[in-house]
Short mmCIF file of C-alpha atoms in Angstrom, two decimals:
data_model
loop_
_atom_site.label_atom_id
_atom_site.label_comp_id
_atom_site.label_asym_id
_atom_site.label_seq_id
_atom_site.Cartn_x
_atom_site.Cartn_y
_atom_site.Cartn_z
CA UNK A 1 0.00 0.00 0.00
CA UNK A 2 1.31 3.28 -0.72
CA UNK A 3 2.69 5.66 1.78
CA UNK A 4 2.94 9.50 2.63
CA UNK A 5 -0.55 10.42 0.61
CA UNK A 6 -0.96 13.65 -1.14
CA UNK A 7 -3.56 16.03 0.05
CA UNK A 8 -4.77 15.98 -3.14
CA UNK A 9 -5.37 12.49 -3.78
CA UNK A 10 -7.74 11.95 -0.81
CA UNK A 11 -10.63 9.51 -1.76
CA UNK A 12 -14.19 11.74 -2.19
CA UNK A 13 -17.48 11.43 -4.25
CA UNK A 14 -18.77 14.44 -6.08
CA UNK A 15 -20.63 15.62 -3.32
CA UNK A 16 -17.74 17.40 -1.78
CA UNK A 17 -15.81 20.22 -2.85
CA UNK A 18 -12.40 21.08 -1.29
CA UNK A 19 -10.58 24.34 -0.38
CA UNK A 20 -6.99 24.83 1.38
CA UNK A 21 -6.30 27.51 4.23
CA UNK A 22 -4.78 29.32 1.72
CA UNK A 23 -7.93 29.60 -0.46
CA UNK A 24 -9.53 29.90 2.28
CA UNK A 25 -7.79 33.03 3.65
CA UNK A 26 -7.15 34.66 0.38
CA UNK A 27 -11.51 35.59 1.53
CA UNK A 28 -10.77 40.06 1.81
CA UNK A 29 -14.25 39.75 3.64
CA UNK A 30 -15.02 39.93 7.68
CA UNK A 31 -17.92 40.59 9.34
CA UNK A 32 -15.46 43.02 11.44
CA UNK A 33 -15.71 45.99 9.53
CA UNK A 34 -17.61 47.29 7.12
CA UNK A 35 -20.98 48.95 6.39
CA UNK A 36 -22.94 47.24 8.85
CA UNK A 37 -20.42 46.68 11.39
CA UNK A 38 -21.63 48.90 14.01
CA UNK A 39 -25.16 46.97 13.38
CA UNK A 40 -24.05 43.48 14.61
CA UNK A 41 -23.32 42.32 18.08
CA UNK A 42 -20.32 42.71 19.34
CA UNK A 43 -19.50 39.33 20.01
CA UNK A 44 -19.13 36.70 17.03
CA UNK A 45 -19.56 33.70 19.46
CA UNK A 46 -22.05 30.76 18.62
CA UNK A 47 -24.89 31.09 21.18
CA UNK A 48 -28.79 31.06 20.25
CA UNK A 49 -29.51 34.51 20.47
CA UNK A 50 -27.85 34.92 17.74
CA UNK A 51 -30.37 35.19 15.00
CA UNK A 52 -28.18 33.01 12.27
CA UNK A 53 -27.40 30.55 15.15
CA UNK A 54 -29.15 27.74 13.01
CA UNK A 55 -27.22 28.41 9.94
CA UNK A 56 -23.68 29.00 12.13
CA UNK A 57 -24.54 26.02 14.05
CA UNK A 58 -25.14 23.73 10.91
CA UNK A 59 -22.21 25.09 9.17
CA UNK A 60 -19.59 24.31 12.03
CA UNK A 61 -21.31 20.79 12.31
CA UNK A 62 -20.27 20.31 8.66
CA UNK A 63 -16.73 21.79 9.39
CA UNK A 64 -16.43 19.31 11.84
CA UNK A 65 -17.76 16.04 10.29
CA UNK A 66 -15.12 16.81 7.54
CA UNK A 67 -12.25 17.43 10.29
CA UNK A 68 -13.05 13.91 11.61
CA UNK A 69 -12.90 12.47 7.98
CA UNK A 70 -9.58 13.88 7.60
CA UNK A 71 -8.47 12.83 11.20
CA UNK A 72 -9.24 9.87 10.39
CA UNK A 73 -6.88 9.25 7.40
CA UNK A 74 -4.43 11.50 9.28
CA UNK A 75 -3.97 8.85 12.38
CA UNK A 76 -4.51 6.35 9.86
CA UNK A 77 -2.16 6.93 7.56
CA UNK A 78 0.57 7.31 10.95
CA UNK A 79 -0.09 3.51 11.39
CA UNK A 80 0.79 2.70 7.98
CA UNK A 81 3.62 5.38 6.91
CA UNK A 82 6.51 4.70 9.28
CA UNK A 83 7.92 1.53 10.36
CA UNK A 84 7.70 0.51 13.42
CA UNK A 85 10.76 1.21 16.02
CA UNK A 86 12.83 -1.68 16.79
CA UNK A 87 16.25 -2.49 19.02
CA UNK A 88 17.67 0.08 20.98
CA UNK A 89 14.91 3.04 19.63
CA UNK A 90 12.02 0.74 19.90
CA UNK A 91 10.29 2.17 23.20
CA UNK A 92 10.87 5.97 21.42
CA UNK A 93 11.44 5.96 17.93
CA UNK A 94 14.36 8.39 18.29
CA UNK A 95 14.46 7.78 14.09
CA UNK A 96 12.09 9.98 12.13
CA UNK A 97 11.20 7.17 9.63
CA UNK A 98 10.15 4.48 13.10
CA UNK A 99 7.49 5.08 15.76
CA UNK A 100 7.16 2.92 18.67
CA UNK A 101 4.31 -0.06 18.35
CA UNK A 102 2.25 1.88 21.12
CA UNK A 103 2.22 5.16 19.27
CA UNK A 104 1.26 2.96 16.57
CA UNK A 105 -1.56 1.30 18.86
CA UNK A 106 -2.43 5.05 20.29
CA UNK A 107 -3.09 6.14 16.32
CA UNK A 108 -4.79 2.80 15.70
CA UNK A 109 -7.68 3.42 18.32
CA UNK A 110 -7.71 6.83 17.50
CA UNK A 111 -8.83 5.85 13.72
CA UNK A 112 -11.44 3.83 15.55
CA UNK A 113 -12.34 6.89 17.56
CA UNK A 114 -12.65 9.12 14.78
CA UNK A 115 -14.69 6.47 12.37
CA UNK A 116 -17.28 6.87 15.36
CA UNK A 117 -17.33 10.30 14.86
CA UNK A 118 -17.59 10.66 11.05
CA UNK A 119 -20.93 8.33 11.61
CA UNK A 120 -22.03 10.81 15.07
CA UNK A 121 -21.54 13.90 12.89
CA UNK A 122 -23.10 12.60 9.73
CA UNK A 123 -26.35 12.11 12.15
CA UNK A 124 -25.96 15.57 13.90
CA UNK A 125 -26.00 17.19 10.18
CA UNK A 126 -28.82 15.40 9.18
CA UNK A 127 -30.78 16.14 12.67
CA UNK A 128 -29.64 19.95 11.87
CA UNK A 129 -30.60 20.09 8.20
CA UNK A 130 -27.14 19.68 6.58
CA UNK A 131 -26.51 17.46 3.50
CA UNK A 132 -22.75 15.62 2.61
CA UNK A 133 -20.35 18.41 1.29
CA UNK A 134 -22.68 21.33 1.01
CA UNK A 135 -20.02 23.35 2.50
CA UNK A 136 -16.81 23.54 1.66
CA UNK A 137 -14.01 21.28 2.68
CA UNK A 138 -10.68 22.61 4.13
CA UNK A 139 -8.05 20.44 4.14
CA UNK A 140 -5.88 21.61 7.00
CA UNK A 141 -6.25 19.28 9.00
CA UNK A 142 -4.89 16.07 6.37
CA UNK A 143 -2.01 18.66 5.42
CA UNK A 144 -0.73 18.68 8.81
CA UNK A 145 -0.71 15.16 8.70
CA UNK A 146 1.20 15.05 5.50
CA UNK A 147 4.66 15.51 6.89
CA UNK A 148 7.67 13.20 7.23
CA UNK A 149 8.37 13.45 10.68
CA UNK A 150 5.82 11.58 12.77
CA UNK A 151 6.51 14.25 15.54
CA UNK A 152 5.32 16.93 13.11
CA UNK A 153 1.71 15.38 12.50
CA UNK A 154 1.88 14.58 16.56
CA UNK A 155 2.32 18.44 17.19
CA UNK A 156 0.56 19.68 14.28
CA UNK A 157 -2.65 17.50 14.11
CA UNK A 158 -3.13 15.74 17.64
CA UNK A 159 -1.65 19.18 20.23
CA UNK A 160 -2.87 21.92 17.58
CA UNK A 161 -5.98 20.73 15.49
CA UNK A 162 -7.11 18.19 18.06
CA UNK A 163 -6.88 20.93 21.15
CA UNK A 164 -8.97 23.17 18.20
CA UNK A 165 -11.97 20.02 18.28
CA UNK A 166 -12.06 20.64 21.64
CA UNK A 167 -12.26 23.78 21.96
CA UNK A 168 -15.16 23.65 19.42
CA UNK A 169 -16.75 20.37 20.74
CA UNK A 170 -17.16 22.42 23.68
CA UNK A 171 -19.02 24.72 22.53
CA UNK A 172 -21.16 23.13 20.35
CA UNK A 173 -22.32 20.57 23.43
CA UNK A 174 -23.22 24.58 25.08
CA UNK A 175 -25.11 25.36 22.22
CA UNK A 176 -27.27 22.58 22.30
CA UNK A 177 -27.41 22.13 25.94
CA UNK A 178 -28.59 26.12 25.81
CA UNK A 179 -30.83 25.43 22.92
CA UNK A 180 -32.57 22.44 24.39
CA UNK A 181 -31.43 19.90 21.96
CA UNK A 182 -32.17 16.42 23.35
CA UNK A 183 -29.29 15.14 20.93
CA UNK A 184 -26.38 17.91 20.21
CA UNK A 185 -24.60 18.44 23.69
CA UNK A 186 -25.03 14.35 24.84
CA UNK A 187 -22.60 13.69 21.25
CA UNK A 188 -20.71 16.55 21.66
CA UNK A 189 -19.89 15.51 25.16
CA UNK A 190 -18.93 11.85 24.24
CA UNK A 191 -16.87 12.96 21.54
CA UNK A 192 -15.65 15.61 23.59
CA UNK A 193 -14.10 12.82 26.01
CA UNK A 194 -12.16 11.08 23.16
CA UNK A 195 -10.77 14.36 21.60
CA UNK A 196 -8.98 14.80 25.17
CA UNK A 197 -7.92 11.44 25.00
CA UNK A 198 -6.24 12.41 21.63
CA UNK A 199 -4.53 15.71 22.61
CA UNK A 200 -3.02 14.18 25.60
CA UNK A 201 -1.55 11.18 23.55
CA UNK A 202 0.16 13.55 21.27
CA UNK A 203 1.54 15.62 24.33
CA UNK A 204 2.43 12.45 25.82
CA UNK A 205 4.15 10.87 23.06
CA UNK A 206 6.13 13.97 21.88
CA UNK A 207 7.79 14.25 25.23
CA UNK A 208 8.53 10.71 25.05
CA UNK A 209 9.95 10.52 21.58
CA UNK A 210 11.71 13.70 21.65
CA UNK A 211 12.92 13.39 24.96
CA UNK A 212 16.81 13.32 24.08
CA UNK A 213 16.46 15.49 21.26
CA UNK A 214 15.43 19.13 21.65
CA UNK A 215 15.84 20.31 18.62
CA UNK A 216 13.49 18.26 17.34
CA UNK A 217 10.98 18.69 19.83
CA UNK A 218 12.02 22.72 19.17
CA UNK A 219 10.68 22.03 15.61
CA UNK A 220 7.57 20.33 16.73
CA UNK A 221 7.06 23.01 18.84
CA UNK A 222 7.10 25.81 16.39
CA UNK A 223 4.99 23.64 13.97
CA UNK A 224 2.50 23.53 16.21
CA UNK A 225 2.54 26.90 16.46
CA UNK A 226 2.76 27.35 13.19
CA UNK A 227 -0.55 25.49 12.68
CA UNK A 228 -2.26 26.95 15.59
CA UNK A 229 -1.59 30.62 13.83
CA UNK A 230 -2.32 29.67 10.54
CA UNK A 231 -5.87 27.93 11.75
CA UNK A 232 -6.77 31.13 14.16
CA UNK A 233 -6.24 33.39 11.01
CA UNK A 234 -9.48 36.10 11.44
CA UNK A 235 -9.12 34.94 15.54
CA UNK A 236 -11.81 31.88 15.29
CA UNK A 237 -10.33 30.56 18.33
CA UNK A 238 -9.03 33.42 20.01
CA UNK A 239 -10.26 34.77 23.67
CA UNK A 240 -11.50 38.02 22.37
CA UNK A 241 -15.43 38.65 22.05
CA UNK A 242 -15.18 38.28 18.78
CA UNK A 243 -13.83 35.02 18.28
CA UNK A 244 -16.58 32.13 17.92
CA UNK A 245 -14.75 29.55 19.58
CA UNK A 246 -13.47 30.13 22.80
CA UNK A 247 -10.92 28.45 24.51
CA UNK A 248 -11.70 25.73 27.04
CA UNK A 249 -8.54 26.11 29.02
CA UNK A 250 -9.53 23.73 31.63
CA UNK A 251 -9.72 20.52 28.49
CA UNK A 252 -6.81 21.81 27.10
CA UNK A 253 -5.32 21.56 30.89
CA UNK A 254 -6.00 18.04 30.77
CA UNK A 255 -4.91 17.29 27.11
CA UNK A 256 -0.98 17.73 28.13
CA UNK A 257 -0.79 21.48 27.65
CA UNK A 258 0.51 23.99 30.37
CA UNK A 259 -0.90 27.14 31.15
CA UNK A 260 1.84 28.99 30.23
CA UNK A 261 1.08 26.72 26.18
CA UNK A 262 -2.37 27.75 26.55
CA UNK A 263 -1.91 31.37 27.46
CA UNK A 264 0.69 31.81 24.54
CA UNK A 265 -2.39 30.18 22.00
CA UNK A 266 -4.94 32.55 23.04
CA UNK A 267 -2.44 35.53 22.68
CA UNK A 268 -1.22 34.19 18.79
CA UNK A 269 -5.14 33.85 18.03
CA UNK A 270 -6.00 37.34 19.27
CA UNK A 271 -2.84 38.38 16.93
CA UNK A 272 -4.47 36.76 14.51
CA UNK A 273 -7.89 38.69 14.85
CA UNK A 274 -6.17 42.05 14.48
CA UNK A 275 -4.43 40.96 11.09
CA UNK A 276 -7.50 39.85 9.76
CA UNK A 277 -8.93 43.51 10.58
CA UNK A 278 -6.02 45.32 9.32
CA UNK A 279 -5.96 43.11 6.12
CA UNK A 280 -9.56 43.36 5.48
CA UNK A 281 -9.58 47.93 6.34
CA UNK A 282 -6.69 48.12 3.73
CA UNK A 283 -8.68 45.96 1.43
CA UNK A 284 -11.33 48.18 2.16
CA UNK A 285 -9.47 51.46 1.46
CA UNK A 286 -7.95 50.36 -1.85
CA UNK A 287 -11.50 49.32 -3.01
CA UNK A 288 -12.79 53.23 -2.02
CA UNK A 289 -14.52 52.30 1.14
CA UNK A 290 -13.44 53.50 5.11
CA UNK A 291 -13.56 50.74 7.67
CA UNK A 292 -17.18 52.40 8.68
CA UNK A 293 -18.14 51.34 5.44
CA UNK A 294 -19.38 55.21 3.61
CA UNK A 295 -17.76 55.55 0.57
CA UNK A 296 -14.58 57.49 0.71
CA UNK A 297 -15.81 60.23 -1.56
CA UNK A 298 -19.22 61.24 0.16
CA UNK B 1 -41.62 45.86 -12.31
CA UNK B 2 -37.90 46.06 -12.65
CA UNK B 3 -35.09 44.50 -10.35
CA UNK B 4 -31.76 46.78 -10.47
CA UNK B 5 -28.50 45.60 -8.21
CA UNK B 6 -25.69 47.38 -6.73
CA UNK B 7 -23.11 47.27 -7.31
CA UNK B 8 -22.85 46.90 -10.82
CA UNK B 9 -19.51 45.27 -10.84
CA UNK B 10 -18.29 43.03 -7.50
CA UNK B 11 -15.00 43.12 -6.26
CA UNK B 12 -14.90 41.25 -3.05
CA UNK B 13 -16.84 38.52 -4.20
CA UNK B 14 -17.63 36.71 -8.16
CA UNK B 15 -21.14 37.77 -8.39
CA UNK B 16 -23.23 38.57 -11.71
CA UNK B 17 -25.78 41.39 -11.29
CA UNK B 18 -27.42 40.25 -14.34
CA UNK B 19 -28.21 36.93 -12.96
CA UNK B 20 -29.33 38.55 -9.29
CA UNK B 21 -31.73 40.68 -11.50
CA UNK B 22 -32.98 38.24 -13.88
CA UNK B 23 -33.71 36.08 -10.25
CA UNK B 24 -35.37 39.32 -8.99
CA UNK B 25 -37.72 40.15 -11.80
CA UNK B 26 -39.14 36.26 -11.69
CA UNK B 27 -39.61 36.10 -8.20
CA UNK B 28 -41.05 39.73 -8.78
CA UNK B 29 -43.69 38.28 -11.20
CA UNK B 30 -44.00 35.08 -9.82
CA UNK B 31 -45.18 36.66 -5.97
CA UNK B 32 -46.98 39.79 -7.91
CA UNK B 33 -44.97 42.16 -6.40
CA UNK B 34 -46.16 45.42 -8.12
CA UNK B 35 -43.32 47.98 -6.54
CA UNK B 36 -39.55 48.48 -8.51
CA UNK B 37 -37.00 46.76 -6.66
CA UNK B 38 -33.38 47.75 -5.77
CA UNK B 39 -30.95 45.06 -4.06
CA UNK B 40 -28.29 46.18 -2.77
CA UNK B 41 -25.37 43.96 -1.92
CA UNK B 42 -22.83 44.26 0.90
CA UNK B 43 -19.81 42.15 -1.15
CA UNK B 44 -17.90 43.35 1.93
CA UNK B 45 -19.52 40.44 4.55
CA UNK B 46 -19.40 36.69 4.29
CA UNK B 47 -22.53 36.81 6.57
CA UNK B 48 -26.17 36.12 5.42
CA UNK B 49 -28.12 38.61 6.38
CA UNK B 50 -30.92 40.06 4.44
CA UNK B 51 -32.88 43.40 5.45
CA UNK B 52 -35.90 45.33 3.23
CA UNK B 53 -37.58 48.53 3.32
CA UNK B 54 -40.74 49.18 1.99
CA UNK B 55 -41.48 52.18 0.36
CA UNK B 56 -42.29 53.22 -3.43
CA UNK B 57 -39.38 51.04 -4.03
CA UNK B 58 -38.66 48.23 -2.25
CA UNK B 59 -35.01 48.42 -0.98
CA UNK B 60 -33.65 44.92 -0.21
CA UNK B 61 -29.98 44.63 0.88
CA UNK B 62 -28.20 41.36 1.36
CA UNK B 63 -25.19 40.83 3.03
CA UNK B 64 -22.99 38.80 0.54
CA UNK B 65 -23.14 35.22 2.34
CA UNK B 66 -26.88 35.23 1.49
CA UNK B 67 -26.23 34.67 -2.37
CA UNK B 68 -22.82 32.49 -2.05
CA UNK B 69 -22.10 28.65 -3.22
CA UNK B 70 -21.29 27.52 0.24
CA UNK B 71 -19.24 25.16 -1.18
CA UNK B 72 -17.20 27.76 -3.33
CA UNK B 73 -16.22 30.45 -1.17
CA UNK B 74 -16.74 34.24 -2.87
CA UNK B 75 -19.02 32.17 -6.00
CA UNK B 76 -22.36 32.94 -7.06
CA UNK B 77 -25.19 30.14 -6.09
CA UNK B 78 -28.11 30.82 -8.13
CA UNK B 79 -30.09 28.41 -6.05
CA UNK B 80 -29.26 30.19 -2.76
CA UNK B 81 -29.72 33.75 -4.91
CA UNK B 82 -33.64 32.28 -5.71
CA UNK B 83 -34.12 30.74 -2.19
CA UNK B 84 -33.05 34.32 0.17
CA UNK B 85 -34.22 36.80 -2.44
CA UNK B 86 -37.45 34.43 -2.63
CA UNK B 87 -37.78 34.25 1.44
CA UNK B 88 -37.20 38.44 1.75
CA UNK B 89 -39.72 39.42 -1.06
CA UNK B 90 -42.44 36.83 0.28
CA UNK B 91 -42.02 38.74 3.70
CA UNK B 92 -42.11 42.08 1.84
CA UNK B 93 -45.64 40.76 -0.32
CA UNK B 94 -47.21 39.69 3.24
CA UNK B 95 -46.47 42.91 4.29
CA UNK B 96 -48.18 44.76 1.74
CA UNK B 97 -50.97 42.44 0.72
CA UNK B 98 -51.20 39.38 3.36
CA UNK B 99 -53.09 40.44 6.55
CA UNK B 100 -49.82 41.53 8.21
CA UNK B 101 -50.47 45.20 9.30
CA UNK B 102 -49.94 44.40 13.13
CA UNK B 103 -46.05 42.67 12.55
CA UNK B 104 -43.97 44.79 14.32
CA UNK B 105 -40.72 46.24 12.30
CA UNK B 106 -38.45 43.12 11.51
CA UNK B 107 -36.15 44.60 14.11
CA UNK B 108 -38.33 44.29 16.70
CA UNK B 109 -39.80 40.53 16.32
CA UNK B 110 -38.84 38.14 18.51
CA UNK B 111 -36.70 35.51 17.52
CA UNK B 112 -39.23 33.02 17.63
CA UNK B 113 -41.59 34.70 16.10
CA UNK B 114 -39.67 35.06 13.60
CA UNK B 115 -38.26 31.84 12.96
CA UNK B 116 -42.32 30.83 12.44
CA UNK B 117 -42.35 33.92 10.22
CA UNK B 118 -39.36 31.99 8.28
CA UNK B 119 -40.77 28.89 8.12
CA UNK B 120 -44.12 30.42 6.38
CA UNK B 121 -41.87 31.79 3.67
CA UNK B 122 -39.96 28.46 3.07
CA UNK B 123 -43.36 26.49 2.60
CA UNK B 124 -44.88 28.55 0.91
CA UNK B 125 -41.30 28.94 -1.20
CA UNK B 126 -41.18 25.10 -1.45
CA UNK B 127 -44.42 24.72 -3.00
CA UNK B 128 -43.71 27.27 -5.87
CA UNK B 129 -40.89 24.71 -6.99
CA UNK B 130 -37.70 25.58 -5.30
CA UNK B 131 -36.19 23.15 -3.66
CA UNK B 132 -35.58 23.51 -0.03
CA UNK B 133 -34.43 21.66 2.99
CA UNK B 134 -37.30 21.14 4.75
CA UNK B 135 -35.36 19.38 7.62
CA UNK B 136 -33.04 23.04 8.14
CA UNK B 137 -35.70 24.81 8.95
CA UNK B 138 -37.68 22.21 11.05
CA UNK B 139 -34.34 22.82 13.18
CA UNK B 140 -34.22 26.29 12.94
CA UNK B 141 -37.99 26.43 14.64
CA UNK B 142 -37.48 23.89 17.29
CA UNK B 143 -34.15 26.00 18.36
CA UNK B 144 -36.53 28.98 18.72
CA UNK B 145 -39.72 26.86 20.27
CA UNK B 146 -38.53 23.69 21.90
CA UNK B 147 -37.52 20.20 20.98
CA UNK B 148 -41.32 19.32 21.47
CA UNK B 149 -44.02 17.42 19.98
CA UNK B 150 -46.30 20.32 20.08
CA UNK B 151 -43.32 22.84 18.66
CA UNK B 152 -43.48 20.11 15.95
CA UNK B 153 -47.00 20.06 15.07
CA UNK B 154 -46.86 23.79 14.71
CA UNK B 155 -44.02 23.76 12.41
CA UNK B 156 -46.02 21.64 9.97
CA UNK B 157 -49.22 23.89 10.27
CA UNK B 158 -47.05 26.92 9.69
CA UNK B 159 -45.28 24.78 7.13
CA UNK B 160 -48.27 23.68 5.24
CA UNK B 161 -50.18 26.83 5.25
CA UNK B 162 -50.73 29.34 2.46
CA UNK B 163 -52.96 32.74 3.67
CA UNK B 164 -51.96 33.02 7.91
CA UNK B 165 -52.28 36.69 8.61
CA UNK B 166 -49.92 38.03 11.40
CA UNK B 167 -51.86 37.53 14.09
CA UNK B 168 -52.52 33.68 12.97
CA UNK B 169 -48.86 33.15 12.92
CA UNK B 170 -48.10 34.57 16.00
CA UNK B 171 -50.29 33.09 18.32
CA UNK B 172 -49.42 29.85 16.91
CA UNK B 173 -45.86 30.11 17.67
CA UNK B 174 -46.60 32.00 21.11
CA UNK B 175 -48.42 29.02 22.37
CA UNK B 176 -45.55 26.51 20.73
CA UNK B 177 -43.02 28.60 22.89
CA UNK B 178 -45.10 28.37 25.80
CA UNK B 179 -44.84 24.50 25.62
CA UNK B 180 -41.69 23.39 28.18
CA UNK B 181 -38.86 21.58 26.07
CA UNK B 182 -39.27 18.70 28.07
CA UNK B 183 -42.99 18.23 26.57
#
């Protein structure tokens, strides 16, 4: 079977259409500035008095039965692309082409995990009035789990995109526990259990494998980073009102990260935020509007 | 009556103003809306709002997620084009013609209310052909009255129906509302 699987190559039917961060933030729009700015609440979080709470709601229920598609073949394809550690590196892989048979075991039952979830969030979307692939499908998550170095794809999807599905898990089960659903926050929470499972195996295992190496654990480090910038570009996940997802420090706690780790995410997201407003006022200007959204000229 | 969009040219976003006005001037004909209509996008916003004033002209502006391919980021969906334009120019015909004198300014309707409001339009939208997800909106009105049998049954009168006036719609969702979630 083939090994170290392009991005592009991943299996879908014609129901779903797919999009890279980079497409994805090449977008000049935010709902941050603009004509109507001043109009909409000042938060952008995902509660039910928001009056497109339906629509947000559905929407980041699609966003996440994709992630767990893609998580998936990410832990998947960690079984199947390195060998598997033996001799004197066998209990940490200190090689970046060998993991350790547990981290293997760790990814295996986390491919079970996530199958689980594909089928829960299939059901959520149809319960919420979604249909397979009507929004778009960003990749991140599989290209994070397309590099070399098993270390990588444990900082980059499991500490960085995994902590992210926990931070929205949680609040998504809010949303429906606030909303009433007799359905939404009982999956969230159960999948919400497993996603800290997941974090905390990747923290786990990159202190173990990188343990006498600290320049590659350095690297890890800053691809997580890395990761955690590029995926909080327009502050989704930052700690600021206007971020939709906020950060459930005490999850991320558990999953392996510090406080000092979580602090330095929320401050990289909020950097993130006032980028996307600076980036989407000079689009504004060059286009003839102001950031309160009168044209320049009147 | 004639449809005219601004802008004329789109810069944030790959949208045709010919096609938003063709869309327009059929819904126009096909709800008997007798007043010229002006749409005015905001290409600015990815969000889905959609607003209307009525006056001698009927001013409809639409944030620019409203008329996007939500699978094609910044694209054109004629489908979602028909279905929002369709839901904001039914609202704007019960207005003027449909019994609705009493409905409050859509600023000041609750979000329930609303939601029932919403699920009128879709029906009603359904039946003239378009098709529409009759399971997103069946969500959309239980998160504003209760995961209930009863918040249910009124979604499929409200669903079904074809002449409420205002004060028919409202005290059906009122008493859906009224029903505990737990029920």
């Amino acid at each position: 079977m083939r090994k170290f699987f392009p991005v592009e190559e991943l299996a879908r039917d014609s129901r779903f259409t797919q999009i890279n961060m980079r497409q994805a933030q090449a977008d000049p729009r935010t709902a941050l500035v603009g004509p109507n700015a001043a109009r909409r609440a000042k938060t952008n979080r995902l509660t039910p008095s928001r009056p497109d709470a339906s629509e947000a709601a559905r929407a980041l229920m699609h966003g996440i039965f994709v992630g767990e598609i893609q998580a998936l073949e990410g832990a998947g394809r960690t079984c199947h692309d390195f060998e598997t550690a033996t001799g004197s590196n066998s209990a940490a892989g200190t090689e970046t082409d060998s993991v350790p048979f547990a981290l293997k075991l760790d990814m295996a039952r986390q491919a079970w995990d996530e199958s689980r979830h594909v089928e829960i969030s299939v059901k959520l979307g149809e319960w919420m009035g979604a249909e397979i692939g009507q929004f778009a499908e960003n990749t991140v998550l599989f290209e994070a789990a397309c590099s070399t170095d098993p270390v990588m794809r444990l900082a980059g999807v499991n500490r960085a995109l995994e902590g992210l599905a926990i931070d929205v898990f949680t609040t998504m089960k809010e949303f429906g526990e606030v909303a009433g659903d007799p359905f939404l926050g009982f999956c969230e929470d159960w999948m919400l259990a497993d996603e800290v499972t997941h974090v905390k195996m990747g923290s786990d295992w990159l202190r173990k494998v990188t343990e006498n190496d600290p320049e590659r654990r350095a690297r890890a480090l800053e691809f997580q980073s890395i990761v955690d910038k590029l995926f909080s570009f327009g502050g989704t996940r930052s700690e600021s009102s206007d971020s939709p997802i906020g950060l459930a420090r005490r999850f991320r706690e558990l999953a392996g990260f510090t406080s000092d780790e979580v602090d330095e995410i929320a401050d990289v997201s909020l950097a993130a935020l006032e980028d996307r407003k600076a980036f989407a006022a000079a689009a504004m200007s060059s286009s003839g509007m102001s950031s309160s959204g009168m044209a320049a000229d009147e | 009556m004639t449809v005219t969009v601004e802008p004329e040219v789109f810069r944030f976003v790959e949208f045709d103003n010919a096609m938003i006005a063709e869309v327009g001037n059929k819904l126009a004909a096909q709800l008997g809306i007798d007043r010229p209509i002006v749409v005015r996008v905001d290409e600015t916003t990815p969000l889905g709002r959609v607003r209307a004033t009525i006056g001698d002209t009927i001013e409809v502006t639409v944030e620019s997620g409203a008329f996007e391919d939500s699978k094609r980021p910044r694209r054109q969906s004629e489908v979602a084009t028909t279905i929002n334009l369709g839901r904001i120019l039914l609202r704007v015909r019960d207005r003027l013609h449909g019994g609705f004198g009493e409905a409050p300014l859509d600023d000041d309707i609750a979000l329930a209310q609303m939601a029932a409001w919403e699920t009128y339009c879709a029906g009603r939208l359904s039946r003239l052909g378009l098709r529409i997800n009759r399971q997103r909106w069946l969500y959309n009105f239980r998160n504003r009255h209760g995961f209930s049998d009863k918040a249910d049954a009124a979604f499929d009168a409200v669903w079904a129906a074809d002449s409420l006036t205002w004060v028919q719609l409202e005290a059906i969702s009122d008493a859906a509302v009224a029903v505990p979630s737990s029920a």
